[in-house]
GROMACS .gro file of N, CA and C in nm:
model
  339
    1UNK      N    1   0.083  -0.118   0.000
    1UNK     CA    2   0.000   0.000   0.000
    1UNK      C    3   0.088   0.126   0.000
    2UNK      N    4   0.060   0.209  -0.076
    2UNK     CA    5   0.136   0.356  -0.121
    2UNK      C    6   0.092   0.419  -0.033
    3UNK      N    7   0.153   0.503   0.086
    3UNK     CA    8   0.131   0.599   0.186
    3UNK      C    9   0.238   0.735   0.078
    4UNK      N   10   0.123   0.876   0.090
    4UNK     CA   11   0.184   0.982   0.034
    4UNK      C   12   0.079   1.105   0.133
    5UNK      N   13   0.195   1.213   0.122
    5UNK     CA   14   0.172   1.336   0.207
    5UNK      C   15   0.194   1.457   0.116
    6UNK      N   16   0.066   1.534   0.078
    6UNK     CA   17   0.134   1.649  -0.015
    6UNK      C   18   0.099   1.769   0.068
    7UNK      N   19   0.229   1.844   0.008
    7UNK     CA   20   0.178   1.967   0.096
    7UNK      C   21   0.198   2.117  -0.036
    8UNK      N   22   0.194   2.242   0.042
    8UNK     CA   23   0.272   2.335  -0.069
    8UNK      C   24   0.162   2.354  -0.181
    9UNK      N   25   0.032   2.373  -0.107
    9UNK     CA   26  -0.074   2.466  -0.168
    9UNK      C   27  -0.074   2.584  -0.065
   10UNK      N   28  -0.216   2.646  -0.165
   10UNK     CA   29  -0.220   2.818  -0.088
   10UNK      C   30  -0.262   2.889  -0.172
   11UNK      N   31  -0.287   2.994  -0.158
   11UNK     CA   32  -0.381   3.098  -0.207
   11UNK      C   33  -0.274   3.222  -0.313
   12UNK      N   34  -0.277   3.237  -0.424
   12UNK     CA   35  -0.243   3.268  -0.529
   12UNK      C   36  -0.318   3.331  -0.635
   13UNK      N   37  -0.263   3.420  -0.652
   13UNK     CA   38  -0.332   3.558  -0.792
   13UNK      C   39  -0.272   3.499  -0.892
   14UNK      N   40  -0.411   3.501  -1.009
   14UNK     CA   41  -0.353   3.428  -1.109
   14UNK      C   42  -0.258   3.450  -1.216
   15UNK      N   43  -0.206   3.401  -1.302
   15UNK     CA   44  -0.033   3.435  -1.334
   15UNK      C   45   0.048   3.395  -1.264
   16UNK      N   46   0.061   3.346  -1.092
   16UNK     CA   47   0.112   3.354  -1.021
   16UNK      C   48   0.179   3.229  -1.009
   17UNK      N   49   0.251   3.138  -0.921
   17UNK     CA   50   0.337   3.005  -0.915
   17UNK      C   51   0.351   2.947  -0.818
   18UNK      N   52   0.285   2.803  -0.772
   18UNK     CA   53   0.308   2.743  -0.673
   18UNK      C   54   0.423   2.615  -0.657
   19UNK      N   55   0.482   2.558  -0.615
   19UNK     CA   56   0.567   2.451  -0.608
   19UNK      C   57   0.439   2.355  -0.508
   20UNK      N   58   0.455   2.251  -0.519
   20UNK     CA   59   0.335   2.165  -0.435
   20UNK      C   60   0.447   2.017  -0.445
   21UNK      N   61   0.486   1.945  -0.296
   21UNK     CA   62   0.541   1.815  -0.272
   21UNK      C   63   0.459   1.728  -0.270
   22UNK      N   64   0.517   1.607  -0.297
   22UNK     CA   65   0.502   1.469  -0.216
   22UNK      C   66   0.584   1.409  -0.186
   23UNK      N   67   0.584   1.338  -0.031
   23UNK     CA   68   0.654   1.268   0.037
   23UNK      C   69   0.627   1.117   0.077
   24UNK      N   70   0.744   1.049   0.116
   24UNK     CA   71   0.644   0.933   0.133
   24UNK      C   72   0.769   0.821   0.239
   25UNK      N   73   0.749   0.741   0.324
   25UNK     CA   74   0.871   0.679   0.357
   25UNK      C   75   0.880   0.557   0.338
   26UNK      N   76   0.856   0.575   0.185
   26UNK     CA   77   0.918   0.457   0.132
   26UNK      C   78   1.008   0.519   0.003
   27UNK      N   79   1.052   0.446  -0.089
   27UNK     CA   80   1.169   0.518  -0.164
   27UNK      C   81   1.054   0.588  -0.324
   28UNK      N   82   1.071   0.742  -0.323
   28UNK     CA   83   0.963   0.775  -0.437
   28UNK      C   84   1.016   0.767  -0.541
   29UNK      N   85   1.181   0.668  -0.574
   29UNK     CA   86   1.172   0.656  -0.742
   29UNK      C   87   1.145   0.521  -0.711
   30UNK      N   88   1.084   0.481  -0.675
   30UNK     CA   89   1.030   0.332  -0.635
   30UNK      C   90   0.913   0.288  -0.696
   31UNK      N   91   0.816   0.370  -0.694
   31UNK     CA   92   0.692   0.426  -0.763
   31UNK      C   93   0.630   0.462  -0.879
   32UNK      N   94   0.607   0.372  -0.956
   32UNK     CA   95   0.618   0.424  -1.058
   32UNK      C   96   0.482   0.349  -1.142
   33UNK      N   97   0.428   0.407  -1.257
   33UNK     CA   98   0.419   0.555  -1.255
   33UNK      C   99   0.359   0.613  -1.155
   34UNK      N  100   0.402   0.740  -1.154
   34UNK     CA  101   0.375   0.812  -1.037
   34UNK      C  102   0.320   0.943  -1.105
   35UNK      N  103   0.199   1.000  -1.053
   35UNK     CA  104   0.141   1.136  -1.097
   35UNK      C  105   0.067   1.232  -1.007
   36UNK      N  106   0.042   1.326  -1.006
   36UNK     CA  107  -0.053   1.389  -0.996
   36UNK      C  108  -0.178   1.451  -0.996
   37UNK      N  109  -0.310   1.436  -0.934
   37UNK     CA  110  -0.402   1.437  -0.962
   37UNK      C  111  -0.517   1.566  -0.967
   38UNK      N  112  -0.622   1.615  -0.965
   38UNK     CA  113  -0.680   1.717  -0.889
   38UNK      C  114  -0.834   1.739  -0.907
   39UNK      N  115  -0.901   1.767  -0.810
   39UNK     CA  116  -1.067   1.757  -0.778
   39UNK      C  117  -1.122   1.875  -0.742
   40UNK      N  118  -1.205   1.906  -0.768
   40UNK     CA  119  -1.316   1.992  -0.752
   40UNK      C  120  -1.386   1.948  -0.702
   41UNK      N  121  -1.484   2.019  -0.643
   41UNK     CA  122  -1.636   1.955  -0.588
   41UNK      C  123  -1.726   1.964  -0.657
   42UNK      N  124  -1.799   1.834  -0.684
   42UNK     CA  125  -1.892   1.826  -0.773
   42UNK      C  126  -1.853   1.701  -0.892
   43UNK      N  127  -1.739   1.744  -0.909
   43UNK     CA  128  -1.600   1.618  -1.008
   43UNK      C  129  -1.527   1.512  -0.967
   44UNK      N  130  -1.531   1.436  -1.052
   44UNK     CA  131  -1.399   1.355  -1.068
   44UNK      C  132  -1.264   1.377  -1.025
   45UNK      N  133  -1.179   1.299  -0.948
   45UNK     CA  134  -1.040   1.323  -1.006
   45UNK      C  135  -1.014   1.343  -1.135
   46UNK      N  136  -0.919   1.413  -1.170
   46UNK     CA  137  -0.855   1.396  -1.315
   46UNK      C  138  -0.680   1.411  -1.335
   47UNK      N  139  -0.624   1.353  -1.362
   47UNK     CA  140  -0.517   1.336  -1.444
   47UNK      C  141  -0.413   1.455  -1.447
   48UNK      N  142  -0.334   1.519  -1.398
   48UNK     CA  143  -0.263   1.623  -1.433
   48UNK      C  144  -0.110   1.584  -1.481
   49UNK      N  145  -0.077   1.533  -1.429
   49UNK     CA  146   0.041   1.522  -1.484
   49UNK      C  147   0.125   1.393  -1.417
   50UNK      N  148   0.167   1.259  -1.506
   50UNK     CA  149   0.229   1.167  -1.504
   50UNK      C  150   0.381   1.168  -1.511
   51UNK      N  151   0.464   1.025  -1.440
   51UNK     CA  152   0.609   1.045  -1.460
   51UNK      C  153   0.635   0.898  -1.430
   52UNK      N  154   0.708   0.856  -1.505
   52UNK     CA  155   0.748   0.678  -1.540
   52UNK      C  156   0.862   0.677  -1.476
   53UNK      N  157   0.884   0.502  -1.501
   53UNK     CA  158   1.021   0.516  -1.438
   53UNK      C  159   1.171   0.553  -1.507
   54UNK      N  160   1.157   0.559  -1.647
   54UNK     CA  161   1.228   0.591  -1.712
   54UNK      C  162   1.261   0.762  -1.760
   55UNK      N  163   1.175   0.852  -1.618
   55UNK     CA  164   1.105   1.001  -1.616
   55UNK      C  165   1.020   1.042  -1.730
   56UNK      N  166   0.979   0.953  -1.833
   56UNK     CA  167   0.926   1.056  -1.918
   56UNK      C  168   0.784   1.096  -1.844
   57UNK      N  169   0.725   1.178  -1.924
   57UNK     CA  170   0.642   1.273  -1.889
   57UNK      C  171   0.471   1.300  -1.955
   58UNK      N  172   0.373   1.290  -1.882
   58UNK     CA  173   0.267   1.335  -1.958
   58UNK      C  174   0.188   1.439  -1.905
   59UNK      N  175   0.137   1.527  -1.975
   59UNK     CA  176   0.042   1.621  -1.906
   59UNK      C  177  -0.138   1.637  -1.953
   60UNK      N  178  -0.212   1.673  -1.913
   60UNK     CA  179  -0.321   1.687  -1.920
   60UNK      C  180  -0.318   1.824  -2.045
   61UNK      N  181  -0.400   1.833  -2.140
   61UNK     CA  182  -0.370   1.916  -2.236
   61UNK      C  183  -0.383   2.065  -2.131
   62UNK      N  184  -0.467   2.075  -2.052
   62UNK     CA  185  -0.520   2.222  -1.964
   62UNK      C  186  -0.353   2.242  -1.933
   63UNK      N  187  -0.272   2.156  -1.899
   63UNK     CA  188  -0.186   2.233  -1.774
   63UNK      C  189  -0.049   2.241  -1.893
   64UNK      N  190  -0.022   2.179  -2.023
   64UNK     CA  191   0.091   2.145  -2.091
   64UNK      C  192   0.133   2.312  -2.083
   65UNK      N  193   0.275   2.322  -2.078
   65UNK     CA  194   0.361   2.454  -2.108
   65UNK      C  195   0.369   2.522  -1.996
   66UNK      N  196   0.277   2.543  -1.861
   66UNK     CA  197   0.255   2.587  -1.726
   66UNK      C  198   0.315   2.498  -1.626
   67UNK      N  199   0.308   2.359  -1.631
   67UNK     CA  200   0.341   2.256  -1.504
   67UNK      C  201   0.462   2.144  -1.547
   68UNK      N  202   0.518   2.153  -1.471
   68UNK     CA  203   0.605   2.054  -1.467
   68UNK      C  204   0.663   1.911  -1.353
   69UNK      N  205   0.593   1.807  -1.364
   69UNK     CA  206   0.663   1.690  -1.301
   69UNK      C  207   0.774   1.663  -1.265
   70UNK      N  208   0.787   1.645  -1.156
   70UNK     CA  209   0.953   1.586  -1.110
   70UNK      C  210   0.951   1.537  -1.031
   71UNK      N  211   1.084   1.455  -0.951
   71UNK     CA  212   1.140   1.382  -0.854
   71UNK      C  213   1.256   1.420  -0.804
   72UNK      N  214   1.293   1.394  -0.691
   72UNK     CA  215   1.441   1.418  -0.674
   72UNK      C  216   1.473   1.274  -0.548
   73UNK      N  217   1.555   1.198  -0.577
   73UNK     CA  218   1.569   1.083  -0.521
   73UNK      C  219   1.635   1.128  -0.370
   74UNK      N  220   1.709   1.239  -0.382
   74UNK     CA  221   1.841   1.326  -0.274
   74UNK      C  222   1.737   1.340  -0.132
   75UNK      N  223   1.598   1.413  -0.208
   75UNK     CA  224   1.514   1.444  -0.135
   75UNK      C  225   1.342   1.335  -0.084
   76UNK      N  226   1.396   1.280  -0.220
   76UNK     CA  227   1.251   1.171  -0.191
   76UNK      C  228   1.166   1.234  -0.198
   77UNK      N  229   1.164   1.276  -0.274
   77UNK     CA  230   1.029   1.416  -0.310
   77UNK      C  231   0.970   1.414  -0.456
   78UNK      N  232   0.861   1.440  -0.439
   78UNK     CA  233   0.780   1.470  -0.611
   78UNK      C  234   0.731   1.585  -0.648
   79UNK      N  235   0.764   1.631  -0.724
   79UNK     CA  236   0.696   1.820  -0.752
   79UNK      C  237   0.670   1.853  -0.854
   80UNK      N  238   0.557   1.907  -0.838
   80UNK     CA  239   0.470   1.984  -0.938
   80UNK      C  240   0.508   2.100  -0.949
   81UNK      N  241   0.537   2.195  -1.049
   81UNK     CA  242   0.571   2.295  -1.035
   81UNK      C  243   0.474   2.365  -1.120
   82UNK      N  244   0.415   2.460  -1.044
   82UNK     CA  245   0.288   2.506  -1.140
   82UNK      C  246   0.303   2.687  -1.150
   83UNK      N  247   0.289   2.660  -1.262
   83UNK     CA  248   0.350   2.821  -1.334
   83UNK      C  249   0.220   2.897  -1.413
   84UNK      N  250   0.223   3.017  -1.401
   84UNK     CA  251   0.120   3.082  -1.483
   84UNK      C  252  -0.040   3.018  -1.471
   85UNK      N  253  -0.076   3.033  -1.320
   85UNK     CA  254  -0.161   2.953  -1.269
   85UNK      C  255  -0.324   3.087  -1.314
   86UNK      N  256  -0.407   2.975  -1.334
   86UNK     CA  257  -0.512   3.022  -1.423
   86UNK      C  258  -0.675   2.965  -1.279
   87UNK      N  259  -0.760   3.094  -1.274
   87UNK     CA  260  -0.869   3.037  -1.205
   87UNK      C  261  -0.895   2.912  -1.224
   88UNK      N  262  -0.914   2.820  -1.298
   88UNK     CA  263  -0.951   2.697  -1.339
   88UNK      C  264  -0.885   2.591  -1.284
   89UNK      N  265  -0.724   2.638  -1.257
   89UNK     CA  266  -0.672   2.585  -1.121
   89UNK      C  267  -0.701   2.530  -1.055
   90UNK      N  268  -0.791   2.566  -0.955
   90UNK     CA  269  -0.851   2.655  -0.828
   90UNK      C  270  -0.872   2.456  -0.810
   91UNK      N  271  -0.861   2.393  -0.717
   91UNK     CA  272  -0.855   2.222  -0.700
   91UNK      C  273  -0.827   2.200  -0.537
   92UNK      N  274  -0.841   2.092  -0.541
   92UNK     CA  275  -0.801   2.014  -0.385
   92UNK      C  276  -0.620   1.892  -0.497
   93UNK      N  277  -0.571   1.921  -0.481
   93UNK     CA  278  -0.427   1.819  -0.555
   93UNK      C  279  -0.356   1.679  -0.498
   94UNK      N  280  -0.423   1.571  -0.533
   94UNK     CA  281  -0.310   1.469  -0.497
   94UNK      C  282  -0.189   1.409  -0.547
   95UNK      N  283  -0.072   1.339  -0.524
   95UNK     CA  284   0.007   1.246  -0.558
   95UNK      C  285  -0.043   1.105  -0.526
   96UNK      N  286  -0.032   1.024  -0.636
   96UNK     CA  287  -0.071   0.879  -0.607
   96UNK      C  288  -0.026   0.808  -0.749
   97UNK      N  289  -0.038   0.644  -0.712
   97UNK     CA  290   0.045   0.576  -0.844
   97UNK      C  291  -0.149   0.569  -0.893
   98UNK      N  292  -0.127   0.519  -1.035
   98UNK     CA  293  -0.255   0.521  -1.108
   98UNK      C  294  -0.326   0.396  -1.075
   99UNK      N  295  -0.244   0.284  -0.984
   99UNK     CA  296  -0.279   0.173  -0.956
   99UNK      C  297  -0.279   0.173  -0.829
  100UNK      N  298  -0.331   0.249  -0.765
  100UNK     CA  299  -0.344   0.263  -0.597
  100UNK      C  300  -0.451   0.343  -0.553
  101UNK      N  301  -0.549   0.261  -0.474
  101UNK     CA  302  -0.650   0.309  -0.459
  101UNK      C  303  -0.692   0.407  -0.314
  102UNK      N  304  -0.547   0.374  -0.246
  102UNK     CA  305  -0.558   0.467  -0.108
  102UNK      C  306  -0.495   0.651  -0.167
  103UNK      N  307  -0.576   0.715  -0.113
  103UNK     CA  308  -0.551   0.854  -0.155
  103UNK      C  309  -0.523   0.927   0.008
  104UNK      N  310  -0.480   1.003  -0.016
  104UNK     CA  311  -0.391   1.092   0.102
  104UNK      C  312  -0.501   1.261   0.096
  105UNK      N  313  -0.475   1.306   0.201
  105UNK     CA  314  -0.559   1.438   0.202
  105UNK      C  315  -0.567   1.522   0.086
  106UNK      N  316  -0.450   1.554   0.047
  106UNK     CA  317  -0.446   1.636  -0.057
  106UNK      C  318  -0.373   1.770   0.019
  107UNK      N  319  -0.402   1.865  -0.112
  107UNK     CA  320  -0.408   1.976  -0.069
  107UNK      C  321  -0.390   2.069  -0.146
  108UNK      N  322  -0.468   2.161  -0.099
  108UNK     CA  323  -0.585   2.285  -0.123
  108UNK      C  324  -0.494   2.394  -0.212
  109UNK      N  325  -0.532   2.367  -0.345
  109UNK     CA  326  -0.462   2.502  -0.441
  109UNK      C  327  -0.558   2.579  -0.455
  110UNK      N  328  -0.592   2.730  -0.441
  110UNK     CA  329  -0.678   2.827  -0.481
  110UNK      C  330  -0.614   2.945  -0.549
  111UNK      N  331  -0.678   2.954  -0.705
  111UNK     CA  332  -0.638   3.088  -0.755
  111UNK      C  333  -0.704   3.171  -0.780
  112UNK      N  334  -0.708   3.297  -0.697
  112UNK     CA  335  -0.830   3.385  -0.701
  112UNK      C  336  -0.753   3.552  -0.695
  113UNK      N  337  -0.798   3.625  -0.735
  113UNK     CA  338  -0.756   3.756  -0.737
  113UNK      C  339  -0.825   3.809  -0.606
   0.00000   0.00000   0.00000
């Protein structure tokens, strides 16, 4: 079972840039694939952005050219790096593998002027 902790949301004017983690204590290039997710109320999860074990990369067409996936093994960390952030944003965000059905709190991105 995949245990993950994200943190590194918050409240943001749009244009603006958040960095958002995941942690986990077990090893996160271990994981794989490994992505990012994000919900609204009222919705579905959906898909934001994927990372294999070989790092390549997928994004959701909304976020391509703004967000970027990563890892850092040094740190055991996963990051989203979200750039030129747009109301539509505005989500609850998880980390989780696409084959794991336990989900972690999340946490709370809002982009509002």
């Amino acid at each position: 079972q995949v245990q993950l902790v994200e943190s590194g949301g918050g409240l943001v004017q749009p244009g603006g840039s958040l960095r958002l983690s995941c942690t986990t204590s077990q090893n996160i290039l271990a994981i794989n694939p490994l992505g990012w997710y994000r919900q609204v109320p009222g919705k579905g999860r959906d898909l934001v952005a994927q990372i294999t074990a070989s790092g390549q990369t997928i994004y959701a067409d909304s976020v391509k050219g703004r967000f970027t996936i990563s890892r850092s093994g040094a740190k055991n960390t996963l990051y989203l790096q979200m750039n030129s952030l747009k109301t539509e944003d505005t989500a609850d965000y998880y980390c989780n593998a696409p084959w794991s059905q336990h989900w972690g709190q999340g946490t709370q991105v809002t982009v509002s002027s």
